[in-house]
Structure formats: C-alpha cells, structure tokens
Short mmCIF file of N, CA, C and O in Angstrom, two decimals:
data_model
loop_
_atom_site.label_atom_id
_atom_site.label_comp_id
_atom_site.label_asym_id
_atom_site.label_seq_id
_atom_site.Cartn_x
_atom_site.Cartn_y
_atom_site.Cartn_z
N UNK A 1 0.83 -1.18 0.00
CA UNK A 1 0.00 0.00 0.00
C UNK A 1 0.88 1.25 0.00
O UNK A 1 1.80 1.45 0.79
N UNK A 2 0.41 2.25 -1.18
CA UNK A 2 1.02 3.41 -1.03
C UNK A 2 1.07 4.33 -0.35
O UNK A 2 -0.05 4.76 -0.63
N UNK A 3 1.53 5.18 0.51
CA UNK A 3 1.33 6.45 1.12
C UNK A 3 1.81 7.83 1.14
O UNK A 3 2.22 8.35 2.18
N UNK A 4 1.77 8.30 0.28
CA UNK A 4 2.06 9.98 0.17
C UNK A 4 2.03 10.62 1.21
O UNK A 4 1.04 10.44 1.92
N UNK A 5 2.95 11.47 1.63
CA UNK A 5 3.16 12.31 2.77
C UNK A 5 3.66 13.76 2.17
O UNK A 5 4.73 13.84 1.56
N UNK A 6 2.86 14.82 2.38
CA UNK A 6 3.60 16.28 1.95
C UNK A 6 4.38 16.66 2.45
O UNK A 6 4.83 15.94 3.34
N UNK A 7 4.92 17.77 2.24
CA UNK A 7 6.90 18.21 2.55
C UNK A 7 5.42 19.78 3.44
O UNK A 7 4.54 20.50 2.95
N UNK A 8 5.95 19.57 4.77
CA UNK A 8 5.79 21.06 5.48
C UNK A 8 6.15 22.11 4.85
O UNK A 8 7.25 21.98 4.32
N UNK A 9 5.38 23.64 4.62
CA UNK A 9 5.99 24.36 4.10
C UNK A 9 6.16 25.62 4.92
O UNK A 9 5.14 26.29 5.08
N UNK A 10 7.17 26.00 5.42
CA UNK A 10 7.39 27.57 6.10
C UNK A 10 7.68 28.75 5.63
O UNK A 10 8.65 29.09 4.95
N UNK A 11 6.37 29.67 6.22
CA UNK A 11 6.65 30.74 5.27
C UNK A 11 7.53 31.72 4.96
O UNK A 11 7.36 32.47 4.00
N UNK A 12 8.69 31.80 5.88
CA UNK A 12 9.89 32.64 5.13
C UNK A 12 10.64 31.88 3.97
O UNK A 12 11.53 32.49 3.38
N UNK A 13 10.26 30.25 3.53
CA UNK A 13 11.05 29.46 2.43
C UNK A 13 9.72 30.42 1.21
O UNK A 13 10.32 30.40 0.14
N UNK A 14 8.67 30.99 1.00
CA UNK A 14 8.47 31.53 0.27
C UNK A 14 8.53 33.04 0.19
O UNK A 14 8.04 33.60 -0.79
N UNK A 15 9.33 34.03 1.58
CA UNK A 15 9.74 34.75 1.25
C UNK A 15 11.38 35.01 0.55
O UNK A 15 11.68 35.85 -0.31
N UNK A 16 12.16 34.15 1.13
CA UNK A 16 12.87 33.95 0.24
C UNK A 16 13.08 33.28 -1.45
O UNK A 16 14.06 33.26 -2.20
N UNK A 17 11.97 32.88 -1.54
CA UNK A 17 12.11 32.62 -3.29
C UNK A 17 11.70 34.32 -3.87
O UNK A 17 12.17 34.60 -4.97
N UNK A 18 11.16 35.02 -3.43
CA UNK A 18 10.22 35.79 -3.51
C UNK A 18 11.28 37.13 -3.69
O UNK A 18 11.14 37.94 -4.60
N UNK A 19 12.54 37.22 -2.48
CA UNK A 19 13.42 37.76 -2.89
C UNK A 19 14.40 37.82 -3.94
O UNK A 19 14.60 38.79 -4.67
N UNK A 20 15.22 36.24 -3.98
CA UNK A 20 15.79 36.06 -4.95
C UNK A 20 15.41 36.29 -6.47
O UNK A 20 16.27 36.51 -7.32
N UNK A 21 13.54 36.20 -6.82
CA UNK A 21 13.12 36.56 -7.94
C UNK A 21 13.41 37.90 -8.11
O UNK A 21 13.83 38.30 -9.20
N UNK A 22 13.24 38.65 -7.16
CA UNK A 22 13.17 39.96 -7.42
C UNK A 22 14.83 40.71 -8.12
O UNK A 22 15.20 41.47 -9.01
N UNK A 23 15.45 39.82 -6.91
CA UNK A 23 16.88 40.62 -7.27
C UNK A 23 17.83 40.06 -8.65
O UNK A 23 18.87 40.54 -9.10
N UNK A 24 17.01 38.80 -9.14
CA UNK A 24 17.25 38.40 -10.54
C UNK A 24 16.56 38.90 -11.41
O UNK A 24 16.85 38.64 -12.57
N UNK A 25 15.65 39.60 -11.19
CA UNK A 25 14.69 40.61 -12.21
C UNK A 25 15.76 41.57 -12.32
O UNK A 25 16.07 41.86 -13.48
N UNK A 26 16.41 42.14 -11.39
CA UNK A 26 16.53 43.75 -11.03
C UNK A 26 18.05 43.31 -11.82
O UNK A 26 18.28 43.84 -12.90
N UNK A 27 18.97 42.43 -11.29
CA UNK A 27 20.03 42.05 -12.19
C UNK A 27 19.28 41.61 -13.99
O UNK A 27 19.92 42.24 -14.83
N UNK A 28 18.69 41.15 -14.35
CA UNK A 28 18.45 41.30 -15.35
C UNK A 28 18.49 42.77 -15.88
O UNK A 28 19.40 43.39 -16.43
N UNK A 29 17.08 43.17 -15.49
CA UNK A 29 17.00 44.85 -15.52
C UNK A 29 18.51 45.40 -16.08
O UNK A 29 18.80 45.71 -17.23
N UNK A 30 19.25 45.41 -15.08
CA UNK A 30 20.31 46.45 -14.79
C UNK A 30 21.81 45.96 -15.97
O UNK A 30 22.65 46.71 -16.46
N UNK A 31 21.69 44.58 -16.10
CA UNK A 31 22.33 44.42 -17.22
C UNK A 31 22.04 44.52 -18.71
O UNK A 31 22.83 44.46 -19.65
N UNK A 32 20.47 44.72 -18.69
CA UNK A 32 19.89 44.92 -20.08
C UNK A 32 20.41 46.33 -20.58
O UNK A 32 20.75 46.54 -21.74
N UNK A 33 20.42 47.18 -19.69
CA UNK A 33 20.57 48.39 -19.37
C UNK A 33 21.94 48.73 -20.28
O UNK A 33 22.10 49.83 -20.80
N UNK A 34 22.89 47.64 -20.40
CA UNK A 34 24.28 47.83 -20.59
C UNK A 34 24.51 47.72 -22.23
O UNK A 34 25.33 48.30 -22.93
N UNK A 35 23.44 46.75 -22.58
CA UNK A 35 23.37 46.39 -23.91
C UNK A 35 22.43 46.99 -24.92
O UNK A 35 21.49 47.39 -24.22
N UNK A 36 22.13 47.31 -26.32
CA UNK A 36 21.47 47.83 -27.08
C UNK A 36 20.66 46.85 -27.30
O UNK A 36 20.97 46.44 -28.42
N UNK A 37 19.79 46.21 -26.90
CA UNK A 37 18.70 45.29 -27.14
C UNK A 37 17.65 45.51 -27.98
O UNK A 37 16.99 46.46 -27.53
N UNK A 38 17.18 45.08 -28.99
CA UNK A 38 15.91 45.19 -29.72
C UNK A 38 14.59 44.84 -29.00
O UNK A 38 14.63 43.73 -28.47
N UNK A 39 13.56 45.44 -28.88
CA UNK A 39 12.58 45.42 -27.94
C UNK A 39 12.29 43.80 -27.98
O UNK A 39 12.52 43.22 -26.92
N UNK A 40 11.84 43.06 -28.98
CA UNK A 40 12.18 41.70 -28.98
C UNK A 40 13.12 40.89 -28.15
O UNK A 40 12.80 40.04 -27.31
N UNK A 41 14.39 41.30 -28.52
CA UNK A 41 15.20 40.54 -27.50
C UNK A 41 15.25 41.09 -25.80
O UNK A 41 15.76 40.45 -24.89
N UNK A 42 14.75 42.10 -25.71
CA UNK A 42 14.45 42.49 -24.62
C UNK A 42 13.33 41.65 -23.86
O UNK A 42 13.50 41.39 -22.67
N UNK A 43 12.25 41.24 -24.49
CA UNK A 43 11.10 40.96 -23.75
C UNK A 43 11.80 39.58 -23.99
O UNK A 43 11.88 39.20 -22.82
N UNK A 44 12.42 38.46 -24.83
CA UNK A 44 12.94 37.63 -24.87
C UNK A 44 13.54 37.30 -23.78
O UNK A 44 13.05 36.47 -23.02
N UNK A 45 15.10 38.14 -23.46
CA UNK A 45 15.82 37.99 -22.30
C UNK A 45 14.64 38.19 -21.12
O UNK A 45 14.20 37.05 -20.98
N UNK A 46 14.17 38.76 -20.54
CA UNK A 46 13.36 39.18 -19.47
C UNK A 46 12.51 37.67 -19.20
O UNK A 46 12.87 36.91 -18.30
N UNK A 47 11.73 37.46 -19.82
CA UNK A 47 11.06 36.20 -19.68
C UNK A 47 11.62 34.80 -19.37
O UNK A 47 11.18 33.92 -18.63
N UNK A 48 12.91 34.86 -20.29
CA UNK A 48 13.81 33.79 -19.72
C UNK A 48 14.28 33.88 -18.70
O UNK A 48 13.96 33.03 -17.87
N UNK A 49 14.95 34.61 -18.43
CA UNK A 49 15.55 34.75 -16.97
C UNK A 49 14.15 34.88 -15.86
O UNK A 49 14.39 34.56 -14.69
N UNK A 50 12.90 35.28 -16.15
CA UNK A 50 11.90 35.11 -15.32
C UNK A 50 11.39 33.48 -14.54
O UNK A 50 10.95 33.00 -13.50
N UNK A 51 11.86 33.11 -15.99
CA UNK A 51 10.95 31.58 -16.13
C UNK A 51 12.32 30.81 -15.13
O UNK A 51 12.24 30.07 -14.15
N UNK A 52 13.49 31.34 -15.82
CA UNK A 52 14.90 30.51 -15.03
C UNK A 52 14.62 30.17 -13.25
O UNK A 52 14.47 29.21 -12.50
N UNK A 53 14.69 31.91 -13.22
CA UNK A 53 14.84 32.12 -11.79
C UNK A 53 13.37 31.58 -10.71
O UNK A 53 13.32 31.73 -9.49
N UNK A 54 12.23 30.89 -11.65
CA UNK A 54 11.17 30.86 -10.91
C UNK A 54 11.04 29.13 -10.74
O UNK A 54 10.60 28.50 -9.78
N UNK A 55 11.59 28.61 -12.08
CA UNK A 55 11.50 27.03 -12.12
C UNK A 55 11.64 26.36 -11.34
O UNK A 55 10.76 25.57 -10.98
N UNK A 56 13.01 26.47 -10.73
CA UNK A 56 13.32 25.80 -9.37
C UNK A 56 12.73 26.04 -8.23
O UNK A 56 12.47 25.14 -7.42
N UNK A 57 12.49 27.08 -8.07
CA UNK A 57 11.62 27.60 -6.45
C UNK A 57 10.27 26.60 -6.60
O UNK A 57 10.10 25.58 -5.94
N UNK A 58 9.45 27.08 -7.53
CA UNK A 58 8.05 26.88 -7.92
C UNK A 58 7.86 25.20 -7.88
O UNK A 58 7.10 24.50 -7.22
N UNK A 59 9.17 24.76 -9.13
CA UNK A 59 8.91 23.19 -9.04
C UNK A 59 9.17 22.35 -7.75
O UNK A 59 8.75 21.24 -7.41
N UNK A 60 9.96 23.19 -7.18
CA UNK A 60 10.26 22.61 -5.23
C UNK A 60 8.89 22.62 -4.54
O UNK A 60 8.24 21.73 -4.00
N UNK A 61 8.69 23.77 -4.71
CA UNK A 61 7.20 23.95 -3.99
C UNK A 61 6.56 22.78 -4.27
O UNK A 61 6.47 21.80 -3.54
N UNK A 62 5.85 23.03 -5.97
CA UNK A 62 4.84 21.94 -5.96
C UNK A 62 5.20 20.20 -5.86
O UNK A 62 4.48 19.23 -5.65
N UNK A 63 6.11 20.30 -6.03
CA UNK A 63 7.08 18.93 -5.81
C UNK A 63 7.75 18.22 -4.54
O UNK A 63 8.47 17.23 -4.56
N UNK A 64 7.40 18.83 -3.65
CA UNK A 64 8.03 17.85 -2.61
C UNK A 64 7.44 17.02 -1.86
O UNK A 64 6.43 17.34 -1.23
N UNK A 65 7.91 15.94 -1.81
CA UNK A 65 6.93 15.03 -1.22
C UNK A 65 7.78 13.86 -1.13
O UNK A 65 8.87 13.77 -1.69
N UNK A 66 7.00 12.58 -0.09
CA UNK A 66 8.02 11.74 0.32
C UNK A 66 6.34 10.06 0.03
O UNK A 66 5.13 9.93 0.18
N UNK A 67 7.28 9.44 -0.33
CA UNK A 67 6.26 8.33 -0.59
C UNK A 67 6.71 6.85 -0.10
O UNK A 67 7.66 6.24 -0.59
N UNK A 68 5.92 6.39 0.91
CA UNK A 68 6.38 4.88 1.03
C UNK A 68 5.61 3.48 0.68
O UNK A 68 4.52 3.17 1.16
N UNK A 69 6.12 2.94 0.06
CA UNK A 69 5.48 2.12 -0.77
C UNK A 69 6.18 1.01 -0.95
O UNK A 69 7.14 0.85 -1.71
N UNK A 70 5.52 -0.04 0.02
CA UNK A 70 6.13 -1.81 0.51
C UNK A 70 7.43 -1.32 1.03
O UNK A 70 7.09 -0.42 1.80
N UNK A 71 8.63 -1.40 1.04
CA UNK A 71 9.61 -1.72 1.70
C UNK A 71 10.75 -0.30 1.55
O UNK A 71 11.78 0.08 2.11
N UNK A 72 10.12 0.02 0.78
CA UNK A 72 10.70 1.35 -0.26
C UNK A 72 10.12 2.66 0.15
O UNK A 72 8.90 2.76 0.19
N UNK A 73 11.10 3.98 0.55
CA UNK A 73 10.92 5.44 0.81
C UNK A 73 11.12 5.89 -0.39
O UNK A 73 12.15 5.55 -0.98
N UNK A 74 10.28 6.65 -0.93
CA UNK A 74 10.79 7.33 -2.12
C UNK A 74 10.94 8.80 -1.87
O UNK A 74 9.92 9.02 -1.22
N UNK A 75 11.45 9.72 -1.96
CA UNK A 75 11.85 11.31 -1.75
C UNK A 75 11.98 12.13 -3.25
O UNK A 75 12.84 11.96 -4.11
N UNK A 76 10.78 13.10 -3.24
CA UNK A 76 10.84 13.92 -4.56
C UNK A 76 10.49 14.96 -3.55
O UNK A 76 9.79 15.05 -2.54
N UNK A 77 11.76 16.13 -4.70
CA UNK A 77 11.99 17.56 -4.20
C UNK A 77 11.99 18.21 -5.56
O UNK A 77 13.03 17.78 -6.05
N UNK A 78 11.53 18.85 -6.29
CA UNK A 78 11.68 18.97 -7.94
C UNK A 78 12.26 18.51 -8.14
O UNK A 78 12.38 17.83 -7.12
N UNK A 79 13.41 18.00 -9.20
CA UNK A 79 13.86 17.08 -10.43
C UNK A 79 14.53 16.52 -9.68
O UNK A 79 15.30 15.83 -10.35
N UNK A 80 14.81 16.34 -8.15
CA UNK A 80 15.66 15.46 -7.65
C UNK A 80 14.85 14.37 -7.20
O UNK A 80 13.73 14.72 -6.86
N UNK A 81 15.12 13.08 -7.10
CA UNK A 81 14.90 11.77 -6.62
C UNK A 81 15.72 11.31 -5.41
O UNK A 81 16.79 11.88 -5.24
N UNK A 82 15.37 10.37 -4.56
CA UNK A 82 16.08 9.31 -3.83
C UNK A 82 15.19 8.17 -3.68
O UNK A 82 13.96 8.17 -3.63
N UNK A 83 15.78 7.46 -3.63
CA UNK A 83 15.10 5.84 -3.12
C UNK A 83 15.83 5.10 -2.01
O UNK A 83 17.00 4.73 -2.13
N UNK A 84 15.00 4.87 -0.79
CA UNK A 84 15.72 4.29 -0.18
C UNK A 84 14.78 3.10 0.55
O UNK A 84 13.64 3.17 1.00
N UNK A 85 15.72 1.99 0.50
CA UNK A 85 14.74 0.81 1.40
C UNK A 85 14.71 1.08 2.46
O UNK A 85 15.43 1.92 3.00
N UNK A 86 13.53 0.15 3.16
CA UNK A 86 13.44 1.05 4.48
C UNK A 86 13.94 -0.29 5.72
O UNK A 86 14.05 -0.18 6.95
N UNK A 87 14.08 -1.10 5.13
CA UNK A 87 15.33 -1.85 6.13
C UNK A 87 16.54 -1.38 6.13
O UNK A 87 17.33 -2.00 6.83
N UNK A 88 17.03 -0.24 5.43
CA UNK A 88 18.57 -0.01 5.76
C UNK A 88 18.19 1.03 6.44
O UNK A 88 19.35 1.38 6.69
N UNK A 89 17.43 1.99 7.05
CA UNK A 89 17.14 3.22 7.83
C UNK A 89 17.72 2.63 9.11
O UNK A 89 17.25 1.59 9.59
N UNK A 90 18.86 3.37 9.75
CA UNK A 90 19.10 2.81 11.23
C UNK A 90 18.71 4.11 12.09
O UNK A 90 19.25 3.90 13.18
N UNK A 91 18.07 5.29 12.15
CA UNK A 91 17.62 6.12 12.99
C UNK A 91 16.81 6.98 11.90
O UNK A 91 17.02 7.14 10.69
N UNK A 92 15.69 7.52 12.85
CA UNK A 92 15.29 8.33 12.40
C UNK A 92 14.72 9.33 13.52
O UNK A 92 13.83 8.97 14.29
N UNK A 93 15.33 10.69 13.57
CA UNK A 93 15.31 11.31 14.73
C UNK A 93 15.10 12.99 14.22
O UNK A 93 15.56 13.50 13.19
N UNK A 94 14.21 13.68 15.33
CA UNK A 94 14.27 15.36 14.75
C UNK A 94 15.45 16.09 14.48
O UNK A 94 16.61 15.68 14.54
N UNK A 95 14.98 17.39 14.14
CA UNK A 95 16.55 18.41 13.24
C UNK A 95 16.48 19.62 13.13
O UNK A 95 15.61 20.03 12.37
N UNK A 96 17.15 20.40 13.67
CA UNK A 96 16.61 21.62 12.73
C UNK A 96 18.10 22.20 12.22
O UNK A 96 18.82 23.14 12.55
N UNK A 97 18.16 21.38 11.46
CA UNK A 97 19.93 21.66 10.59
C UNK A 97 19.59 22.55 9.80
O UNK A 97 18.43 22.48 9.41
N UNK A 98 20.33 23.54 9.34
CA UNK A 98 20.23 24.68 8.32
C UNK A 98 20.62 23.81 7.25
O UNK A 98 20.30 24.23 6.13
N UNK A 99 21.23 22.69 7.30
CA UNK A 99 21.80 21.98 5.75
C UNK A 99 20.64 21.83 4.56
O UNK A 99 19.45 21.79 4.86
N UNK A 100 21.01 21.77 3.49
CA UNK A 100 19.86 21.39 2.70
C UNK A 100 19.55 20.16 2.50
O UNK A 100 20.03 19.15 3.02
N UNK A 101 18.43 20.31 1.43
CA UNK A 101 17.98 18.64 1.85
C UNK A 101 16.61 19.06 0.93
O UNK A 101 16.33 20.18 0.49
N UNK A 102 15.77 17.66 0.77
CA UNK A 102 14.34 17.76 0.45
C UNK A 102 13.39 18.13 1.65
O UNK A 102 12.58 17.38 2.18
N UNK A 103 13.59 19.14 1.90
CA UNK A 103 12.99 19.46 3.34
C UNK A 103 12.21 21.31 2.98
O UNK A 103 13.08 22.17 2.87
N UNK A 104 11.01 21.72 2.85
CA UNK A 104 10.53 22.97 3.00
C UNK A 104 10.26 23.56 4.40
O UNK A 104 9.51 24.53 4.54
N UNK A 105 10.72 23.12 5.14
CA UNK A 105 10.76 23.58 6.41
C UNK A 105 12.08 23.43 7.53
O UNK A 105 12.89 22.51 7.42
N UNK A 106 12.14 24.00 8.12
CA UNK A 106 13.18 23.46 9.17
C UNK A 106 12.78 22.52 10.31
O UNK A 106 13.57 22.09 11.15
N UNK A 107 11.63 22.28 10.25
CA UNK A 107 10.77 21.51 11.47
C UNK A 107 11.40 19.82 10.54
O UNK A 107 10.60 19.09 9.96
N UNK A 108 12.34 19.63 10.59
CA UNK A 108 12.84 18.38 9.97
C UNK A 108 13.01 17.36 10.69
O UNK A 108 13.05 17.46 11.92
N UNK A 109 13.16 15.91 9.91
CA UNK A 109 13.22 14.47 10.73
C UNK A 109 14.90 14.45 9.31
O UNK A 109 15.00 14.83 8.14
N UNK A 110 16.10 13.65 10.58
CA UNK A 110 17.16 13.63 9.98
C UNK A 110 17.11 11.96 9.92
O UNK A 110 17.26 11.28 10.94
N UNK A 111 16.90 11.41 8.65
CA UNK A 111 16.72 9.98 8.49
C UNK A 111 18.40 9.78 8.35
O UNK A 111 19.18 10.34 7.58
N UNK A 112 18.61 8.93 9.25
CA UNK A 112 19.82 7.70 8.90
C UNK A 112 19.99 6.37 8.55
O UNK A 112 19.75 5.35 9.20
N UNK A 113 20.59 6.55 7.00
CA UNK A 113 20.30 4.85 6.16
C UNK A 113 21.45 4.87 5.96
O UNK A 113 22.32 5.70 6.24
N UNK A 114 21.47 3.40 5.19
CA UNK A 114 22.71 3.24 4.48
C UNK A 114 23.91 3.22 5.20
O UNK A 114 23.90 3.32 6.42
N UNK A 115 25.11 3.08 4.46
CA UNK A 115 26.05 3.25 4.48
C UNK A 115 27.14 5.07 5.48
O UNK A 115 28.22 5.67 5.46
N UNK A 116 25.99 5.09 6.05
CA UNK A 116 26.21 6.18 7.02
C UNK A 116 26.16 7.71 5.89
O UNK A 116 27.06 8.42 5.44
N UNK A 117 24.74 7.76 5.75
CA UNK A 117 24.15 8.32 5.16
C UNK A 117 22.94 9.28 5.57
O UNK A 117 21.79 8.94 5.88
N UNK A 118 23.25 10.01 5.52
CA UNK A 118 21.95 11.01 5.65
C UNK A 118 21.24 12.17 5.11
O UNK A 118 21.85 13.17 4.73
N UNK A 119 19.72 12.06 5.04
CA UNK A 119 19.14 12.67 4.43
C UNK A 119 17.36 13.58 4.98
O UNK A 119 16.31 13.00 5.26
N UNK A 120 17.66 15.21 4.95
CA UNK A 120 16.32 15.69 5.51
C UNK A 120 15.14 15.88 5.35
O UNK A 120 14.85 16.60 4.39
N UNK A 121 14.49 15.57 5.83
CA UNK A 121 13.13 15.71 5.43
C UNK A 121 12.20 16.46 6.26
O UNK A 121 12.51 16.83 7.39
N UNK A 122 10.84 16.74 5.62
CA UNK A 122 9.79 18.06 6.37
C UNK A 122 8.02 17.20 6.22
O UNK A 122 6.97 17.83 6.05
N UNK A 123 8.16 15.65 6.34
CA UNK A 123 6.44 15.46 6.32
C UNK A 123 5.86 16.79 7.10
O UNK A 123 6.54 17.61 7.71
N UNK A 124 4.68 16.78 6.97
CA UNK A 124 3.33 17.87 7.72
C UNK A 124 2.95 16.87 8.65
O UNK A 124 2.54 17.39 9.69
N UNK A 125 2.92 15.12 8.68
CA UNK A 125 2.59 14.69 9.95
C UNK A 125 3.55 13.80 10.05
O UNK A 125 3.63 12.77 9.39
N UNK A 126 4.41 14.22 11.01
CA UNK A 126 5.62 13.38 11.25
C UNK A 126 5.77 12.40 12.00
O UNK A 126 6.78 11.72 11.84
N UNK A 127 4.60 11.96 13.22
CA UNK A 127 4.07 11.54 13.78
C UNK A 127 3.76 10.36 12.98
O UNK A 127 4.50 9.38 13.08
N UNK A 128 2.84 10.36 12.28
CA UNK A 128 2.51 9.06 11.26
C UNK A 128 3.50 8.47 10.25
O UNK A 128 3.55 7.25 10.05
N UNK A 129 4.34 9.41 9.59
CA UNK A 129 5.57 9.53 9.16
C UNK A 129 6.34 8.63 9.58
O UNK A 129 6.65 7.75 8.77
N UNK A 130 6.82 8.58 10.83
CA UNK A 130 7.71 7.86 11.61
C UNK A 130 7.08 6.83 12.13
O UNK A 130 7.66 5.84 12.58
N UNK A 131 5.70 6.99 12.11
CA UNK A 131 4.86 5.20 12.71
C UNK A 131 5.00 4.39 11.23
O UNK A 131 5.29 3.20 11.26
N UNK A 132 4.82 4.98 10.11
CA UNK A 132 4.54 4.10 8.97
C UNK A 132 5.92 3.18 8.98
O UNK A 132 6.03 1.97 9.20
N UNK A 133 7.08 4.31 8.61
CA UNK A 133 8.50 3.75 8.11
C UNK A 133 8.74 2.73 9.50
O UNK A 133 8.98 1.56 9.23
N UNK A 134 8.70 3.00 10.57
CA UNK A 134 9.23 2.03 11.77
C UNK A 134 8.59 0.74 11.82
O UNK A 134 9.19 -0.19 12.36
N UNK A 135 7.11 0.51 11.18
CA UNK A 135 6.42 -0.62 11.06
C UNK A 135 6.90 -1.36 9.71
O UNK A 135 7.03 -2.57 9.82
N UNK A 136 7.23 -0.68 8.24
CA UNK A 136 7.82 -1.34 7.74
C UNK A 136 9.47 -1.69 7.34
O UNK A 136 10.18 -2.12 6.44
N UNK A 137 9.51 -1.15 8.78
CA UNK A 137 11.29 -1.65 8.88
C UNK A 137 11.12 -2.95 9.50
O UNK A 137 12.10 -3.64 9.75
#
C-alpha cells in the first residue's frame, strides 16, 4: 500500500524565493541596461531569466513530497529523486539543521540509512511519518 506524505511548508522558504526573484529581475534589468537590445530581445531575455529564476523555487514547492510504498521510501523535491529501502534506515530522529535537503521547512526528521548516510526531510505529519516507516522496517 502506497502512502504519500507532503513536505511542510514555512513561510519565510516563500519569502525567500520571492526575494531572490526579485533581485534576478533587477540584475536582469540592470544588465539589459548595458546592452542595445531590440525590444524583442528584450522581452525575450526578461522572460527567460523570469521563467529561469522561478523554475526551481516553484517546481520545489509543488514537488516535494516523500512516498512509502512496501519496503521502499521514495523522496521527490523537484527534479531530484532518492530511493531508499526502508530496512537499511538505522535512525530516524528530529533536526533543525540549516543543511539542505528535500525538506521545505526546518521543522525536519534527519533519516539515517545506508552506508552512514543522511538525508532531511519536512512530512506535515511526522508523527505518522515515523509510525509508517518504523512498522515497515
């Protein structure tokens, strides 16, 4: 049986996308400024660098999420993946590491698998989170 779990989201992780758009607008802006651009390539450049600087934030957002399914954790954060079985998990304990990770929050669980390995995460119920994976370990 499958179970989807959402990635917590805190709201200064969308004031900071929110900044960085801005100050990649304003660097756009300010380098267009330098060049003789044809109104075309103007609205060209502008849009790209709009779409650049928004892809990653946006696809994180709608993308994060953690899925366990038979024996197997799966972890999507936009275009990144992990897979991990959930018999090699040897702890799984809270965090609030500034490190990155597939995690939209800092309210994090620091899973330890593998080969002395670790990786963060932000379920919204962590509680169930940690009952699911511990029952199918």
């Amino acid at each position: 049986m499958q179970i989807v779990y959402k990635s917590k989201i805190d709201l200064w992780l969308l004031g900071i996308f929110s900044i960085v758009f801005c100050f990649t607008a304003f660097l756009a802006w300010s380098i267009s400024k330098s060049f003789e651009l044809t109104p075309i390539s103007l609205i060209i450049s502008y849009v790209g660098i709009g779409i650049m600087s928004l892809l990653l934030p946006v696809w994180s957002l709608v993308r994060t999420y953690y899925v366990i399914d038979g024996q197997k954790l799966s972890i999507y954060s936009g275009p990144f993946r992990w897979h991990i079985d959930t018999h090699t998990i040897i702890t799984i304990e809270p965090s609030k590491s500034l490190l990155s990770g597939p995690a939209l929050s800092l309210d994090r669980l620091a899973i330890r698998y593998g080969n002395n390995k670790t990786i963060l995460v932000s379920p919204k119920d962590k509680v169930s989170f940690i009952a699911e994976l511990d029952k199918r370990r």
